[in-house]
Every structure is written in structure tokens, then in C-alpha cells.
PDB file of C-alpha atoms in Angstrom:
ATOM      1  CA  UNK M  85       0.000   0.000   0.000  1.00  0.00           C
ATOM      2  CA  UNK M  86       1.537   3.366  -0.972  1.00  0.00           C
ATOM      3  CA  UNK M  87       2.421   5.529   2.026  1.00  0.00           C
ATOM      4  CA  UNK M  88      -0.086   8.214   1.014  1.00  0.00           C
ATOM      5  CA  UNK M  89      -2.971   5.853   0.296  1.00  0.00           C
ATOM      6  CA  UNK M  90      -6.509   7.078   0.992  1.00  0.00           C
ATOM      7  CA  UNK M  91      -8.242   4.614   3.312  1.00  0.00           C
ATOM      8  CA  UNK M  92     -11.792   4.333   4.622  1.00  0.00           C
ATOM      9  CA  UNK M  93     -12.734   2.416   7.749  1.00  0.00           C
ATOM     10  CA  UNK M  94     -16.377   1.493   8.393  1.00  0.00           C
ATOM     11  CA  UNK M  95     -17.527   0.423  11.850  1.00  0.00           C
ATOM     12  CA  UNK M  96     -21.090   0.097  13.153  1.00  0.00           C
ATOM     13  CA  UNK M  97     -20.021   1.076  16.609  1.00  0.00           C
ATOM     14  CA  UNK M  98     -18.379   3.944  18.419  1.00  0.00           C
ATOM     15  CA  UNK M  99     -14.709   4.376  17.555  1.00  0.00           C
ATOM     16  CA  UNK M 100     -14.285   6.191  20.884  1.00  0.00           C
ATOM     17  CA  UNK M 101     -14.784   2.882  22.705  1.00  0.00           C
ATOM     18  CA  UNK M 102     -13.075   0.397  20.385  1.00  0.00           C
ATOM     19  CA  UNK M 103      -9.369   0.194  21.146  1.00  0.00           C
ATOM     20  CA  UNK M 104      -8.652  -2.267  18.342  1.00  0.00           C
ATOM     21  CA  UNK M 105      -9.986   0.046  15.612  1.00  0.00           C
ATOM     22  CA  UNK M 106      -8.460   3.099  17.232  1.00  0.00           C
ATOM     23  CA  UNK M 107      -4.994   1.502  17.435  1.00  0.00           C
ATOM     24  CA  UNK M 108      -5.232   0.457  13.792  1.00  0.00           C
ATOM     25  CA  UNK M 109      -6.088   4.045  12.841  1.00  0.00           C
ATOM     26  CA  UNK M 110      -3.077   5.351  14.762  1.00  0.00           C
ATOM     27  CA  UNK M 111      -0.781   2.867  13.024  1.00  0.00           C
ATOM     28  CA  UNK M 112      -2.092   3.802   9.582  1.00  0.00           C
ATOM     29  CA  UNK M 113      -1.855   7.534  10.295  1.00  0.00           C
ATOM     30  CA  UNK M 114       1.723   7.124  11.572  1.00  0.00           C
ATOM     31  CA  UNK M 115       2.531   5.451   8.232  1.00  0.00           C
ATOM     32  CA  UNK M 116       1.332   8.653   6.472  1.00  0.00           C
ATOM     33  CA  UNK M 117      -2.003   7.285   5.282  1.00  0.00           C
ATOM     34  CA  UNK M 118      -5.075   9.510   5.137  1.00  0.00           C
ATOM     35  CA  UNK M 119      -8.059   7.820   6.728  1.00  0.00           C
ATOM     36  CA  UNK M 120     -11.764   8.571   6.710  1.00  0.00           C
ATOM     37  CA  UNK M 121     -13.555   6.804   9.534  1.00  0.00           C
ATOM     38  CA  UNK M 122     -17.289   6.193   9.267  1.00  0.00           C
ATOM     39  CA  UNK M 123     -18.749   5.094  12.593  1.00  0.00           C
ATOM     40  CA  UNK M 124     -21.917   5.352  14.649  1.00  0.00           C
ATOM     41  CA  UNK M 125     -21.782   7.438  17.809  1.00  0.00           C
ATOM     42  CA  UNK M 126     -23.965   9.732  19.820  1.00  0.00           C
ATOM     43  CA  UNK M 127     -20.921  11.623  21.069  1.00  0.00           C
ATOM     44  CA  UNK M 128     -18.321  13.945  19.624  1.00  0.00           C
ATOM     45  CA  UNK M 129     -15.068  12.108  18.998  1.00  0.00           C
ATOM     46  CA  UNK M 130     -12.916  12.444  22.093  1.00  0.00           C
ATOM     47  CA  UNK M 131      -9.727  10.654  21.145  1.00  0.00           C
ATOM     48  CA  UNK M 132      -8.494  11.874  17.811  1.00  0.00           C
ATOM     49  CA  UNK M 133      -6.766  15.106  16.941  1.00  0.00           C
ATOM     50  CA  UNK M 134      -4.604  13.679  14.151  1.00  0.00           C
ATOM     51  CA  UNK M 135      -4.896  15.664  10.911  1.00  0.00           C
ATOM     52  CA  UNK M 136      -4.600  12.476   8.842  1.00  0.00           C
ATOM     53  CA  UNK M 137      -7.774  11.003  10.343  1.00  0.00           C
ATOM     54  CA  UNK M 138     -11.210  12.409   9.512  1.00  0.00           C
ATOM     55  CA  UNK M 139     -14.004  10.971  11.597  1.00  0.00           C
ATOM     56  CA  UNK M 140     -17.551  10.968  10.217  1.00  0.00           C
ATOM     57  CA  UNK M 141     -20.427  10.058  12.462  1.00  0.00           C
ATOM     58  CA  UNK M 142     -23.198   8.250  10.601  1.00  0.00           C
ATOM     59  CA  UNK M 143     -26.237   8.407  12.842  1.00  0.00           C
ATOM     60  CA  UNK M 144     -28.708   5.566  12.750  1.00  0.00           C
ATOM     61  CA  UNK M 145     -32.325   6.172  13.706  1.00  0.00           C
ATOM     62  CA  UNK M 146     -32.627   2.878  15.575  1.00  0.00           C
ATOM     63  CA  UNK M 147     -30.694   1.662  18.602  1.00  0.00           C
ATOM     64  CA  UNK M 148     -30.880  -2.076  17.861  1.00  0.00           C
ATOM     65  CA  UNK M 149     -32.205  -4.806  15.606  1.00  0.00           C
ATOM     66  CA  UNK M 150     -32.595  -5.210  11.862  1.00  0.00           C
ATOM     67  CA  UNK M 151     -33.725  -1.628  11.362  1.00  0.00           C
ATOM     68  CA  UNK M 152     -30.456  -0.325  12.802  1.00  0.00           C
ATOM     69  CA  UNK M 153     -28.506  -2.539  10.411  1.00  0.00           C
ATOM     70  CA  UNK M 154     -30.659  -1.506   7.445  1.00  0.00           C
ATOM     71  CA  UNK M 155     -30.236   2.196   8.273  1.00  0.00           C
ATOM     72  CA  UNK M 156     -26.436   1.747   8.534  1.00  0.00           C
ATOM     73  CA  UNK M 157     -26.373  -0.208   5.277  1.00  0.00           C
ATOM     74  CA  UNK M 158     -28.348   2.549   3.474  1.00  0.00           C
ATOM     75  CA  UNK M 159     -25.976   5.254   4.715  1.00  0.00           C
ATOM     76  CA  UNK M 160     -22.896   3.351   3.548  1.00  0.00           C
ATOM     77  CA  UNK M 161     -24.437   2.928   0.089  1.00  0.00           C
ATOM     78  CA  UNK M 162     -24.487   6.751  -0.300  1.00  0.00           C
ATOM     79  CA  UNK M 163     -20.719   7.104   0.213  1.00  0.00           C
ATOM     80  CA  UNK M 164     -18.550   7.224  -2.904  1.00  0.00           C
ATOM     81  CA  UNK M 165     -16.036   4.494  -2.219  1.00  0.00           C
ATOM     82  CA  UNK M 166     -14.194   4.888  -5.530  1.00  0.00           C
ATOM     83  CA  UNK M 167     -11.942   7.600  -4.097  1.00  0.00           C
ATOM     84  CA  UNK M 168     -10.372   5.125  -1.649  1.00  0.00           C
ATOM     85  CA  UNK M 169      -7.545   2.751  -2.486  1.00  0.00           C
ATOM     86  CA  UNK M 170      -8.405   0.594   0.519  1.00  0.00           C
ATOM     87  CA  UNK M 171     -11.557   0.049   2.524  1.00  0.00           C
ATOM     88  CA  UNK M 172     -11.565  -1.664   5.901  1.00  0.00           C
ATOM     89  CA  UNK M 173     -14.824  -3.219   7.051  1.00  0.00           C
ATOM     90  CA  UNK M 174     -14.466  -3.594  10.815  1.00  0.00           C
ATOM     91  CA  UNK M 175     -17.626  -5.690  11.095  1.00  0.00           C
ATOM     92  CA  UNK M 176     -20.022  -7.753   9.010  1.00  0.00           C
ATOM     93  CA  UNK M 177     -22.631  -4.995   9.052  1.00  0.00           C
ATOM     94  CA  UNK M 178     -20.230  -2.681   7.253  1.00  0.00           C
ATOM     95  CA  UNK M 179     -18.988  -5.363   4.880  1.00  0.00           C
ATOM     96  CA  UNK M 180     -22.523  -6.044   3.694  1.00  0.00           C
ATOM     97  CA  UNK M 181     -22.964  -2.384   2.835  1.00  0.00           C
ATOM     98  CA  UNK M 182     -19.803  -2.136   0.774  1.00  0.00           C
ATOM     99  CA  UNK M 183     -20.037  -4.796  -1.942  1.00  0.00           C
ATOM    100  CA  UNK M 184     -17.551  -4.680  -4.800  1.00  0.00           C
ATOM    101  CA  UNK M 185     -18.741  -1.587  -6.615  1.00  0.00           C
ATOM    102  CA  UNK M 186     -15.210  -0.635  -7.621  1.00  0.00           C
ATOM    103  CA  UNK M 187     -12.723  -3.309  -8.665  1.00  0.00           C
ATOM    104  CA  UNK M 188      -9.764  -0.929  -8.088  1.00  0.00           C
ATOM    105  CA  UNK M 189     -10.532  -0.641  -4.385  1.00  0.00           C
ATOM    106  CA  UNK M 190      -9.057  -3.220  -2.026  1.00  0.00           C
ATOM    107  CA  UNK M 191     -11.530  -4.398   0.603  1.00  0.00           C
ATOM    108  CA  UNK M 192     -10.192  -5.718   3.886  1.00  0.00           C
ATOM    109  CA  UNK M 193     -12.517  -7.565   6.255  1.00  0.00           C
ATOM    110  CA  UNK M 194     -11.203  -6.976   9.769  1.00  0.00           C
ATOM    111  CA  UNK M 195     -13.071  -9.901  11.239  1.00  0.00           C
ATOM    112  CA  UNK M 196     -13.000 -10.553  14.958  1.00  0.00           C
ATOM    113  CA  UNK M 197     -15.282 -13.569  14.864  1.00  0.00           C
ATOM    114  CA  UNK M 198     -16.998 -15.231  11.942  1.00  0.00           C
ATOM    115  CA  UNK M 199     -20.727 -14.896  12.514  1.00  0.00           C
ATOM    116  CA  UNK M 200     -21.466 -18.599  12.376  1.00  0.00           C
ATOM    117  CA  UNK M 201     -19.048 -19.001  15.307  1.00  0.00           C
ATOM    118  CA  UNK M 202     -20.322 -16.194  17.568  1.00  0.00           C
ATOM    119  CA  UNK M 203     -21.414 -17.705  20.878  1.00  0.00           C
ATOM    120  CA  UNK M 204     -24.102 -15.038  21.379  1.00  0.00           C
ATOM    121  CA  UNK M 205     -26.033 -16.684  18.531  1.00  0.00           C
ATOM    122  CA  UNK M 206     -25.796 -20.277  19.797  1.00  0.00           C
ATOM    123  CA  UNK M 207     -29.382 -20.231  21.073  1.00  0.00           C
ATOM    124  CA  UNK M 208     -30.622 -18.409  17.980  1.00  0.00           C
ATOM    125  CA  UNK M 209     -30.073 -20.888  15.147  1.00  0.00           C
ATOM    126  CA  UNK M 210     -32.128 -19.003  12.551  1.00  0.00           C
ATOM    127  CA  UNK M 211     -30.269 -15.715  13.086  1.00  0.00           C
ATOM    128  CA  UNK M 212     -26.979 -17.602  13.154  1.00  0.00           C
ATOM    129  CA  UNK M 213     -27.809 -19.277   9.843  1.00  0.00           C
ATOM    130  CA  UNK M 214     -28.884 -16.018   8.145  1.00  0.00           C
ATOM    131  CA  UNK M 215     -25.879 -13.983   9.306  1.00  0.00           C
ATOM    132  CA  UNK M 216     -23.518 -16.852   8.468  1.00  0.00           C
ATOM    133  CA  UNK M 217     -24.983 -17.166   4.977  1.00  0.00           C
ATOM    134  CA  UNK M 218     -24.724 -13.413   4.358  1.00  0.00           C
ATOM    135  CA  UNK M 219     -21.111 -13.456   5.524  1.00  0.00           C
ATOM    136  CA  UNK M 220     -20.192 -16.419   3.298  1.00  0.00           C
ATOM    137  CA  UNK M 221     -21.702 -14.689   0.269  1.00  0.00           C
ATOM    138  CA  UNK M 222     -20.087 -11.326   0.898  1.00  0.00           C
ATOM    139  CA  UNK M 223     -16.677 -12.641   1.889  1.00  0.00           C
ATOM    140  CA  UNK M 224     -16.130 -13.637  -1.761  1.00  0.00           C
ATOM    141  CA  UNK M 225     -15.878  -9.901  -2.575  1.00  0.00           C
ATOM    142  CA  UNK M 226     -13.099  -9.324  -0.029  1.00  0.00           C
ATOM    143  CA  UNK M 227      -9.463  -9.042  -1.058  1.00  0.00           C
ATOM    144  CA  UNK M 228      -8.054 -10.014   2.326  1.00  0.00           C
ATOM    145  CA  UNK M 229      -9.147 -10.908   5.830  1.00  0.00           C
TER     146      UNK M 229
END
């Protein structure tokens, strides 16, 4: 990746409270990359004052459930991803919104757990099956995990 690459990170969560994403952003910024972060927060960003990182808060109208995911998905679809050399999907919700609209853009899936292995869904077999199926379909569009 060129040292001045334009990168986008998508995360359906609050970057202020996710150390893993935040540390990755710091590493990329220290390597002279310019990063646009798209996350969901009800607060003003507290942590970042780095000029290489632009944080965009995409508000969702719903606090939980399928409607929250759908709202997030719809907001991602409005963003022009063609201007980024690399896109990092920090969760499945973001990955599903990205699809491979631009073959020149590298998509990285920063997976923490594959959805068919998440223990929170063990007692919810239908949800586990649906999310696992969506992940297996979309992961084919990813350049690297």
C-alpha cells in the first residue's frame, strides 16, 4: 500500500470505545495514510486530533435490531467508495454495505469472529444461519481478511 494511500474504515459502533480500531487508525496515520472513519456514535469524537484522520459520524435512527442494520447499510451505500484505495470493514454490518462496486478498491474484512461461530447466537439458530450465509456470500468480494 503506498504511504499516502486514501483509506476508509467502516464500523457500526463507536470508535471512541473500540481500542482495536483506534490503534489500527493510529498505526495507519503514523505510516502517512489519510483515513476517513465512518462510525456510529452519539458523542463527539474524544480521542483523535490527528490531521490524517477524519471521523464521520453516521447516525442511525434505531438503537438495535434489523432496522439499525438496514439504516447503517443505506448510509454506507451513499458514500462514494471509488476515491479510496483501501476500505476496511471492521464488522459484518459494514462489509454487507460495501459490496464490490469498484474493482480498483481493495476491501479488507477486519473480522474478529466469523458470525457462524459467535457464541451469542448459539441459542438463535435461525439468526446464526442467516448472518452466516450473508457473511459467506459477501466474503467472496473481499481481497483479504
